[in-house]
PDB file of C-alpha atoms in Angstrom:
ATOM      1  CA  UNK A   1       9.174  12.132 -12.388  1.00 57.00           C
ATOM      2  CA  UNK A   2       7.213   9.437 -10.511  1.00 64.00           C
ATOM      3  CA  UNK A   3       7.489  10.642  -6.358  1.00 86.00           C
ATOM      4  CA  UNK A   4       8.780   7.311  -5.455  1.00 90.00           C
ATOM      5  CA  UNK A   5      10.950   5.177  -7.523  1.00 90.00           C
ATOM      6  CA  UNK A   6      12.474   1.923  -6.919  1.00 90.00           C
ATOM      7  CA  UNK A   7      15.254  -0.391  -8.533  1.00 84.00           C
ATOM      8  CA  UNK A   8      14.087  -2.394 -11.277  1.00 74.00           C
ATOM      9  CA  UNK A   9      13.110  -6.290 -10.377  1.00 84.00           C
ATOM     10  CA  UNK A  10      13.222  -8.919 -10.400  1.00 91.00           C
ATOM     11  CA  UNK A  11      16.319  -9.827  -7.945  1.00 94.00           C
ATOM     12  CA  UNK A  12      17.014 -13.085  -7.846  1.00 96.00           C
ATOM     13  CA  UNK A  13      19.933 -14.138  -5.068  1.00 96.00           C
ATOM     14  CA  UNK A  14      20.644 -17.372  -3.603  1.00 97.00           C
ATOM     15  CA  UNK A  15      19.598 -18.308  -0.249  1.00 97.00           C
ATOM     16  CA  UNK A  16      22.593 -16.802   2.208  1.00 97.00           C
ATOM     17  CA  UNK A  17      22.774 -14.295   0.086  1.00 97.00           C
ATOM     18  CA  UNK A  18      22.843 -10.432   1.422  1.00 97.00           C
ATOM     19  CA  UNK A  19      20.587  -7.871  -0.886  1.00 96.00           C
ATOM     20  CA  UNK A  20      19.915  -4.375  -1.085  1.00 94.00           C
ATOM     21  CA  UNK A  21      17.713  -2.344  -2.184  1.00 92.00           C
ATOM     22  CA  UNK A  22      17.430   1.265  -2.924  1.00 92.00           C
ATOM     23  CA  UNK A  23      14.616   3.822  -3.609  1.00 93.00           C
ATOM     24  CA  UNK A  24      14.407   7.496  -4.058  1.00 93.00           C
ATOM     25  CA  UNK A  25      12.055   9.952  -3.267  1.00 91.00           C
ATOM     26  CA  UNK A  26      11.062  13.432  -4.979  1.00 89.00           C
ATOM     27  CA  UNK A  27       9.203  15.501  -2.127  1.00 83.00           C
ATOM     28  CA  UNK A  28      11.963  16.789   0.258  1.00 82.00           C
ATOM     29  CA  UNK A  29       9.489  17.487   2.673  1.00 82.00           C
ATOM     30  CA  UNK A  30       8.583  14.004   3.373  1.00 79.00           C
ATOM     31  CA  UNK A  31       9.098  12.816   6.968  1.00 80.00           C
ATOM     32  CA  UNK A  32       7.494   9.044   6.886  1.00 85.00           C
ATOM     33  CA  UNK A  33       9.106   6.296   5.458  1.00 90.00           C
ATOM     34  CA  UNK A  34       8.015   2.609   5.404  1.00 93.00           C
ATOM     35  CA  UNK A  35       9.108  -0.400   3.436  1.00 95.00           C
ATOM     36  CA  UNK A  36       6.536  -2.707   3.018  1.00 96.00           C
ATOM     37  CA  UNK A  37       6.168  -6.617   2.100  1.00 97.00           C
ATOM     38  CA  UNK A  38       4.021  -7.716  -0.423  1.00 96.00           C
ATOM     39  CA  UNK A  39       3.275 -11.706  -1.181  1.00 96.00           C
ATOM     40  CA  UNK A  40       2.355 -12.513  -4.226  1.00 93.00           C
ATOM     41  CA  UNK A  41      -1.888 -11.960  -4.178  1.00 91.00           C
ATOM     42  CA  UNK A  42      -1.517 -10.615  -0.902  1.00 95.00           C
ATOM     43  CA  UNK A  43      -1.972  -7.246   0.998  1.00 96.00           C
ATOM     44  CA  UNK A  44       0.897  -5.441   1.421  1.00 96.00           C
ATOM     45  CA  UNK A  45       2.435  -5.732   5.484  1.00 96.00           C
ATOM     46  CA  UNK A  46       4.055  -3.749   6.757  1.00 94.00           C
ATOM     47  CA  UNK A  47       7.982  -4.711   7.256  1.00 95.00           C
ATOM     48  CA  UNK A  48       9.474  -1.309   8.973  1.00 93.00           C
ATOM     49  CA  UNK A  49       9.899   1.800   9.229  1.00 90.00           C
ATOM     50  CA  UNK A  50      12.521   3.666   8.146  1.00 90.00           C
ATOM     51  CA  UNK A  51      14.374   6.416  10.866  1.00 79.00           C
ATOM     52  CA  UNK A  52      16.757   9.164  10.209  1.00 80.00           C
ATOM     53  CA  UNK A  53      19.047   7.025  12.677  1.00 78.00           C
ATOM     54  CA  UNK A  54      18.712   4.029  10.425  1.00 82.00           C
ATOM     55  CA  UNK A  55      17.114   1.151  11.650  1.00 89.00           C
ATOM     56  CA  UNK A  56      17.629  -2.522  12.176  1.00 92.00           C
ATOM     57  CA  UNK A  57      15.057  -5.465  12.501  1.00 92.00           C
ATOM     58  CA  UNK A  58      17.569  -8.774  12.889  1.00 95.00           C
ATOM     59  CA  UNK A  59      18.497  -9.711   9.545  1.00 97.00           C
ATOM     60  CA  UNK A  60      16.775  -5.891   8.042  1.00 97.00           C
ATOM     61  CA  UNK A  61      18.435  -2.510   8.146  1.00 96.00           C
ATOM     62  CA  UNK A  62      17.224   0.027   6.845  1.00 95.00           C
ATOM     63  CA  UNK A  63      18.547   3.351   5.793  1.00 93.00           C
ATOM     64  CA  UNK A  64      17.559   6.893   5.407  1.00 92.00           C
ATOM     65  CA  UNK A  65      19.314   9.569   3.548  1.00 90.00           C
ATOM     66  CA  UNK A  66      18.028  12.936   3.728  1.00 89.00           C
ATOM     67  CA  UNK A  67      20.586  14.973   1.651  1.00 89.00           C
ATOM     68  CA  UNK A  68      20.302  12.456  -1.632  1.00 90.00           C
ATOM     69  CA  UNK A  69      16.470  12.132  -1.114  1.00 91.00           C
ATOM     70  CA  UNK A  70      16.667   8.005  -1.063  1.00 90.00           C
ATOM     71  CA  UNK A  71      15.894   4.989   1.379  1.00 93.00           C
ATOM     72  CA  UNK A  72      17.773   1.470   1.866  1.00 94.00           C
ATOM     73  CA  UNK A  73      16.616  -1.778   2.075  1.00 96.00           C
ATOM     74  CA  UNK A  74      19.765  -4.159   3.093  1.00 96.00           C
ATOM     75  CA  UNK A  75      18.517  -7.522   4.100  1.00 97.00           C
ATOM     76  CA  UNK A  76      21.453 -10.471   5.262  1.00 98.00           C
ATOM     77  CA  UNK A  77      21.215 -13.864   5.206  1.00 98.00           C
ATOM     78  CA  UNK A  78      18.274 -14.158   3.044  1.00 98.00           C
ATOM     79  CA  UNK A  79      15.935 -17.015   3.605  1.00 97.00           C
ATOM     80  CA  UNK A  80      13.793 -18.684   0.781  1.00 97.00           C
ATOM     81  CA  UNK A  81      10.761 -17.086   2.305  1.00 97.00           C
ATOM     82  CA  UNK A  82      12.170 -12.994   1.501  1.00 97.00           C
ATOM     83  CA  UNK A  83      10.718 -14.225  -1.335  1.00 97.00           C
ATOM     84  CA  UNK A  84       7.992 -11.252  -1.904  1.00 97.00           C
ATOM     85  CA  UNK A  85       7.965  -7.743  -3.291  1.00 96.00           C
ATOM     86  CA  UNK A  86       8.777  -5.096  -0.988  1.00 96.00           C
ATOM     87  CA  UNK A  87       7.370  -1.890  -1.513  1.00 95.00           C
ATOM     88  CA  UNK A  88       8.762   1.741  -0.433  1.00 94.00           C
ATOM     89  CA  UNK A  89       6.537   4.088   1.094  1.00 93.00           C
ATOM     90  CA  UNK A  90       6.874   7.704   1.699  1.00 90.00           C
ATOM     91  CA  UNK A  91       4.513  10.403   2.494  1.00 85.00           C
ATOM     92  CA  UNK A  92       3.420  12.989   0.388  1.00 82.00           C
ATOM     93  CA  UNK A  93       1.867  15.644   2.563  1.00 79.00           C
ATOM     94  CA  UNK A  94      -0.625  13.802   4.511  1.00 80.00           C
ATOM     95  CA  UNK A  95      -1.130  10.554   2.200  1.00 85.00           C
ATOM     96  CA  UNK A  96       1.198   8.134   1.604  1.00 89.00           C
ATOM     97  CA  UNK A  97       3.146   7.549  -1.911  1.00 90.00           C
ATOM     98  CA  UNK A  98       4.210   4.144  -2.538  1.00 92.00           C
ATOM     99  CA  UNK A  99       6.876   2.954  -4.853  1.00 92.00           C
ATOM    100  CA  UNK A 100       5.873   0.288  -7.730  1.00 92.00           C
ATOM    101  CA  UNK A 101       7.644  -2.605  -5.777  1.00 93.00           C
ATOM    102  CA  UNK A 102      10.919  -4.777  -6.352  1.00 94.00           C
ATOM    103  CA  UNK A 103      10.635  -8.333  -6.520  1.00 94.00           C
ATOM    104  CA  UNK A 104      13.153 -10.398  -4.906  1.00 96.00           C
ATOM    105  CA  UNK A 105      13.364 -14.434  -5.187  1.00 96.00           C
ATOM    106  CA  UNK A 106      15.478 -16.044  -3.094  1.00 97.00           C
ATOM    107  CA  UNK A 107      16.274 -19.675  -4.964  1.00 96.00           C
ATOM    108  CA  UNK A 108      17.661 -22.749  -2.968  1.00 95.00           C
TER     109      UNK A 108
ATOM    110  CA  UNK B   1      -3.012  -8.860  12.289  1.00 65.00           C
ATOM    111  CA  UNK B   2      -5.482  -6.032  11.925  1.00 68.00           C
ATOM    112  CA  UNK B   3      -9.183  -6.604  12.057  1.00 93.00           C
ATOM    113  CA  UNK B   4      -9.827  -5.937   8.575  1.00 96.00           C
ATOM    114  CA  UNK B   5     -12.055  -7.503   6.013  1.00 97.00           C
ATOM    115  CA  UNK B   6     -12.819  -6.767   2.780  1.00 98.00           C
ATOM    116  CA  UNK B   7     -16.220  -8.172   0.511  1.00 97.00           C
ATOM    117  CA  UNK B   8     -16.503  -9.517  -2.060  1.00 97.00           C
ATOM    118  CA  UNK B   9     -12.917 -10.806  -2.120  1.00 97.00           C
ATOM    119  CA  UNK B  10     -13.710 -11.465  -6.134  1.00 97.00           C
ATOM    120  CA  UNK B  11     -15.625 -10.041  -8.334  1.00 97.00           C
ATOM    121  CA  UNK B  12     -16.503 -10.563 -12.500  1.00 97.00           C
ATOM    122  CA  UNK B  13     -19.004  -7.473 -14.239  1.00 97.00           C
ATOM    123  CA  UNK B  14     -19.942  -5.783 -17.088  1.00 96.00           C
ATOM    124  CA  UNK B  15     -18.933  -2.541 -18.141  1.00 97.00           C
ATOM    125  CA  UNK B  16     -21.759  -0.077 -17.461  1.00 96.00           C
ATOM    126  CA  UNK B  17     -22.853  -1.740 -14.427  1.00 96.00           C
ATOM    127  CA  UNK B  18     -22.354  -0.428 -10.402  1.00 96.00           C
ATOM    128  CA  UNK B  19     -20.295  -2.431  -8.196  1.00 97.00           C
ATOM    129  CA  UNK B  20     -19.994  -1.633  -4.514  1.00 98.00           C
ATOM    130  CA  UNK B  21     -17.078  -2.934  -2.747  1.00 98.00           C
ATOM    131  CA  UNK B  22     -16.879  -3.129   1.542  1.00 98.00           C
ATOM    132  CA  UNK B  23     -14.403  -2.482   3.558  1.00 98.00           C
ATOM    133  CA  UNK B  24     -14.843  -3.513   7.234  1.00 98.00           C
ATOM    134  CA  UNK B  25     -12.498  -3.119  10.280  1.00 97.00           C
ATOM    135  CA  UNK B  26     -12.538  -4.181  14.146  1.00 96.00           C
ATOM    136  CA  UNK B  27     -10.370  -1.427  14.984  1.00 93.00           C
ATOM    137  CA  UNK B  28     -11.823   1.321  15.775  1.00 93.00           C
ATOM    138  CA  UNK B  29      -9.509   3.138  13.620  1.00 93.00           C
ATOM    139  CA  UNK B  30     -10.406   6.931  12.406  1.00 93.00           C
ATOM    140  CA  UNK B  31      -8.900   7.122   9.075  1.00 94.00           C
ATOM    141  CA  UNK B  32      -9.856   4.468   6.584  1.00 96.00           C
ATOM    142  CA  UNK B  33      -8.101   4.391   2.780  1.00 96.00           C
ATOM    143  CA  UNK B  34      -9.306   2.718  -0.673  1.00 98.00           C
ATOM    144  CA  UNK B  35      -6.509   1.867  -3.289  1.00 97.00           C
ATOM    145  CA  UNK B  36      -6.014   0.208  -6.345  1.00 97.00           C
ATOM    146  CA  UNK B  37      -2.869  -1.564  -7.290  1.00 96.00           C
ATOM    147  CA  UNK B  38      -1.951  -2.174 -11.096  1.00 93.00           C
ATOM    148  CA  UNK B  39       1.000  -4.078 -12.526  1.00 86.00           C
ATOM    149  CA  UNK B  40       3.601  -1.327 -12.719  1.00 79.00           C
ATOM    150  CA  UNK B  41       2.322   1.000 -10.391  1.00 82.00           C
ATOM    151  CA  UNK B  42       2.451   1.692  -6.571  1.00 82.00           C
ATOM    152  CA  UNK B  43      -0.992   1.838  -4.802  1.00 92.00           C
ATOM    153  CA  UNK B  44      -2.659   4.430  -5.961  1.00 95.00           C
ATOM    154  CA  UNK B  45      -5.397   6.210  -3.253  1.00 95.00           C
ATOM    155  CA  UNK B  46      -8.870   6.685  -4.491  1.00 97.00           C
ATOM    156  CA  UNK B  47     -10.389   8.323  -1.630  1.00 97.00           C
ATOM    157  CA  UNK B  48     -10.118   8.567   2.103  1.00 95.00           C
ATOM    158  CA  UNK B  49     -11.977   8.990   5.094  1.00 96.00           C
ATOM    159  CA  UNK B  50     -11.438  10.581   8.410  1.00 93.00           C
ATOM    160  CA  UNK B  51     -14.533   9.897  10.054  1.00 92.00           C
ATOM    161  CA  UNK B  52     -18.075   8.976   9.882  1.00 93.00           C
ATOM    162  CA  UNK B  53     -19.483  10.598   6.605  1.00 92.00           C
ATOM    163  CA  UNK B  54     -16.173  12.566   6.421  1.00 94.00           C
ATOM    164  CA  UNK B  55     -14.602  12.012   3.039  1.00 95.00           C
ATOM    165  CA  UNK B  56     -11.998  13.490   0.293  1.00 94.00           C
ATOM    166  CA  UNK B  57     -10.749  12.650  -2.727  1.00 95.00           C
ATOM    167  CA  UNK B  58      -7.232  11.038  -3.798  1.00 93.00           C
ATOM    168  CA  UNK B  59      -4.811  10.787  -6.671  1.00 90.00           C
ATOM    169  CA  UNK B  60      -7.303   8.555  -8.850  1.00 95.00           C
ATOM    170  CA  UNK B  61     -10.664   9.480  -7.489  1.00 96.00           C
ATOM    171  CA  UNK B  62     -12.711   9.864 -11.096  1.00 96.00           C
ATOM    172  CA  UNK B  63     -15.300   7.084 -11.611  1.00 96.00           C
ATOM    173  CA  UNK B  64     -15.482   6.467  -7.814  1.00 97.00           C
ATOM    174  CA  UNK B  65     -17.711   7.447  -5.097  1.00 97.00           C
ATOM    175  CA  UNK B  66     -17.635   6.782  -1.546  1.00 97.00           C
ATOM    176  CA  UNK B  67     -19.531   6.582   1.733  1.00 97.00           C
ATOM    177  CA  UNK B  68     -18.997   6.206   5.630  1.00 97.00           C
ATOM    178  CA  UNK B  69     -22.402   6.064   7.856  1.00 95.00           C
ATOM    179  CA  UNK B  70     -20.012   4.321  10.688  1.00 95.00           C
ATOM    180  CA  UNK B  71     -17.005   4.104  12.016  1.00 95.00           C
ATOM    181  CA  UNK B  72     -16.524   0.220  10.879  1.00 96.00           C
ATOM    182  CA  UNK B  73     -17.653   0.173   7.353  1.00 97.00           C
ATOM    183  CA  UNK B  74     -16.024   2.257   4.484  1.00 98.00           C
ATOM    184  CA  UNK B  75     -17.832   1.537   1.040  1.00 98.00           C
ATOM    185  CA  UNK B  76     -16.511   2.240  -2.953  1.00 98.00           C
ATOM    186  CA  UNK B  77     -19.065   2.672  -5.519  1.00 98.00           C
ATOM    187  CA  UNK B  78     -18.240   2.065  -9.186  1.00 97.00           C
ATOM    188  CA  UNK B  79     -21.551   3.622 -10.745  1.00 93.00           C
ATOM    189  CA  UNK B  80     -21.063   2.540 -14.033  1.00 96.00           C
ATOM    190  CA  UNK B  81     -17.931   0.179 -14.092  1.00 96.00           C
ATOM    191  CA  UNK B  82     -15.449   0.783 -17.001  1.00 97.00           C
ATOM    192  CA  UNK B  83     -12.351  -2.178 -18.205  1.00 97.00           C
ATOM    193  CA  UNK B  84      -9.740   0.626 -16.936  1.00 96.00           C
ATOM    194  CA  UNK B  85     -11.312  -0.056 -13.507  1.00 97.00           C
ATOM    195  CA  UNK B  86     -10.441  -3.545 -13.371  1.00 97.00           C
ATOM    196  CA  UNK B  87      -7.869  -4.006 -10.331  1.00 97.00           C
ATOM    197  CA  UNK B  88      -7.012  -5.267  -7.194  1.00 97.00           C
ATOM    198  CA  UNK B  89      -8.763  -2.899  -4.823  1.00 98.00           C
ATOM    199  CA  UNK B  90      -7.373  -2.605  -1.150  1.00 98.00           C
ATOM    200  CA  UNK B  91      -8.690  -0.939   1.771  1.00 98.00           C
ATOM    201  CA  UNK B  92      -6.386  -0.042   4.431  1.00 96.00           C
ATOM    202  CA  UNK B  93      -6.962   2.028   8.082  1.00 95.00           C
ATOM    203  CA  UNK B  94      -4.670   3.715  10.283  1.00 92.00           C
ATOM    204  CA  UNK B  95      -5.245   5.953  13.616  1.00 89.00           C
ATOM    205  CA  UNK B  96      -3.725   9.239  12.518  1.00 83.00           C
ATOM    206  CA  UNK B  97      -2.881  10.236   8.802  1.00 81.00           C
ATOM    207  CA  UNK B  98       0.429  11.130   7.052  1.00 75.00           C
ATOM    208  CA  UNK B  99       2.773  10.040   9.637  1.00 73.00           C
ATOM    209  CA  UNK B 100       0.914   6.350  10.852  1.00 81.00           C
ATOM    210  CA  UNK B 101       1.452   2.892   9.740  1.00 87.00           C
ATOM    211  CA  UNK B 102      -1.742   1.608   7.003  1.00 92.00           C
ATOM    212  CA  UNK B 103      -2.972  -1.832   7.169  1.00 94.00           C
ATOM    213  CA  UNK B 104      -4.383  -3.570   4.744  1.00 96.00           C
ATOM    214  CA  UNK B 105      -7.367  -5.589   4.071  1.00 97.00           C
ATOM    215  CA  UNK B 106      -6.764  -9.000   2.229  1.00 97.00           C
ATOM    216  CA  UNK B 107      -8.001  -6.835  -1.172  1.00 97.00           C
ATOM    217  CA  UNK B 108     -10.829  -7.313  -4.118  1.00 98.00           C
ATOM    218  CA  UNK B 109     -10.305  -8.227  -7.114  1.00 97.00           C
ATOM    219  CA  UNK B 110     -12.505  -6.468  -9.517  1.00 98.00           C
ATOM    220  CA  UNK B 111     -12.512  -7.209 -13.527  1.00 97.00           C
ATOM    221  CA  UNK B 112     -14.696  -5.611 -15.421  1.00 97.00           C
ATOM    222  CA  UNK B 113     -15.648  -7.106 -19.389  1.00 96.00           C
TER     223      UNK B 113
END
């Protein structure tokens, strides 16, 4: 089993639309967690981290849920430029495991 | 956006040959990370370094080498380059390890015939 697995891309929503996106994690004794951006032939950015609280950046939340071992991605109102993959990052010990990515296009 | 740069941005060799890639940051930062990303994988580290001519290996470390004489610069060696080490190769820093945000350089692009 990979250590960090996302949902399957691509998602493609209308603009307005509100999207979510989920990944799961296999080391329970991860405490980092980071959702990244990635443009397309770009370096991946960092969007935010991820809290036990849950988190929320305007129009991202994101989620943390220890007890089923995944993370949440829920972005509102998505604008034509969410278009990117966004990556899911946890650590493994002391390096950091990222997810393959899920690409999301947001069409006019 | 971090002081990062990364050189050559693009690169075309031959199998067999050595190819050193550079990693540069402004940052002052004391860990510094090489990756490689492939279609259908997450980043995947190669090696990492917390501090000057401090290194270890990572997850896909075989057919790489790697050097730090300074805080700044953070080098990968391909000694004989291979077509399964063709890539995008990023290089990414943070101040502590594990628990710290990674930025990323703008990556290299490597293909090897």
């Amino acid at each position: 089993r990979k250590e960090v697995e996302q949902d399957p891309g691509p998602f493609n929503v209308p603009e307005g639309a509100t999207v979510a996106f989920n990944c799961t994690y296999s080391n329970s004794a991860s405490q980092s967690f980071f959702w990244y951006r990635q443009d397309c032939r770009k370096e991946p950015k960092l969007l935010m981290s991820v809290y036990s609280s849950g988190n929320e950046d305007g129009r991202f939340t994101a989620q943390l849920n220890r007890a089923s071992q995944y993370i949440s991605l829920l972005i509102r109102d998505s604008k034509l430029s969410d278009s990117a993959t966004y990556l899911c990052v946890g650590n493994y010990g002391q390096n950091f495991v990222f997810g393959p990515g899920t690409r999301l296009s947001v069409l006019p | 956006d971090a002081g990062i740069t990364q050189s050559p941005r693009h690169k075309v060799t031959e199998t067999g040959t050595p190819v050193t890639l550079r990693c540069h940051q402004t940052e002052n930062h004391r860990y510094m990370y090489w990756y490689r990303q492939d279609p259908g994988h997450g980043l995947r580290l190669i090696h990492y370094s917390y501090g000057v001519k401090d290194t270890d290996k990572g997850e896909v470390s075989d057919g790489y080498s790697v050097s730090r004489s300074k805080t700044e610069d953070f080098l990968l060696t391909l000694e004989s380059a291979t077509s399964s080490q063709t890539s995008v190769y990023f290089c990414a820093i943070s101040e502590a390890r594990g628990t710290d945000t990674q930025y990323f350089g703008p990556g290299t692009r490597l293909t090897v015939l």
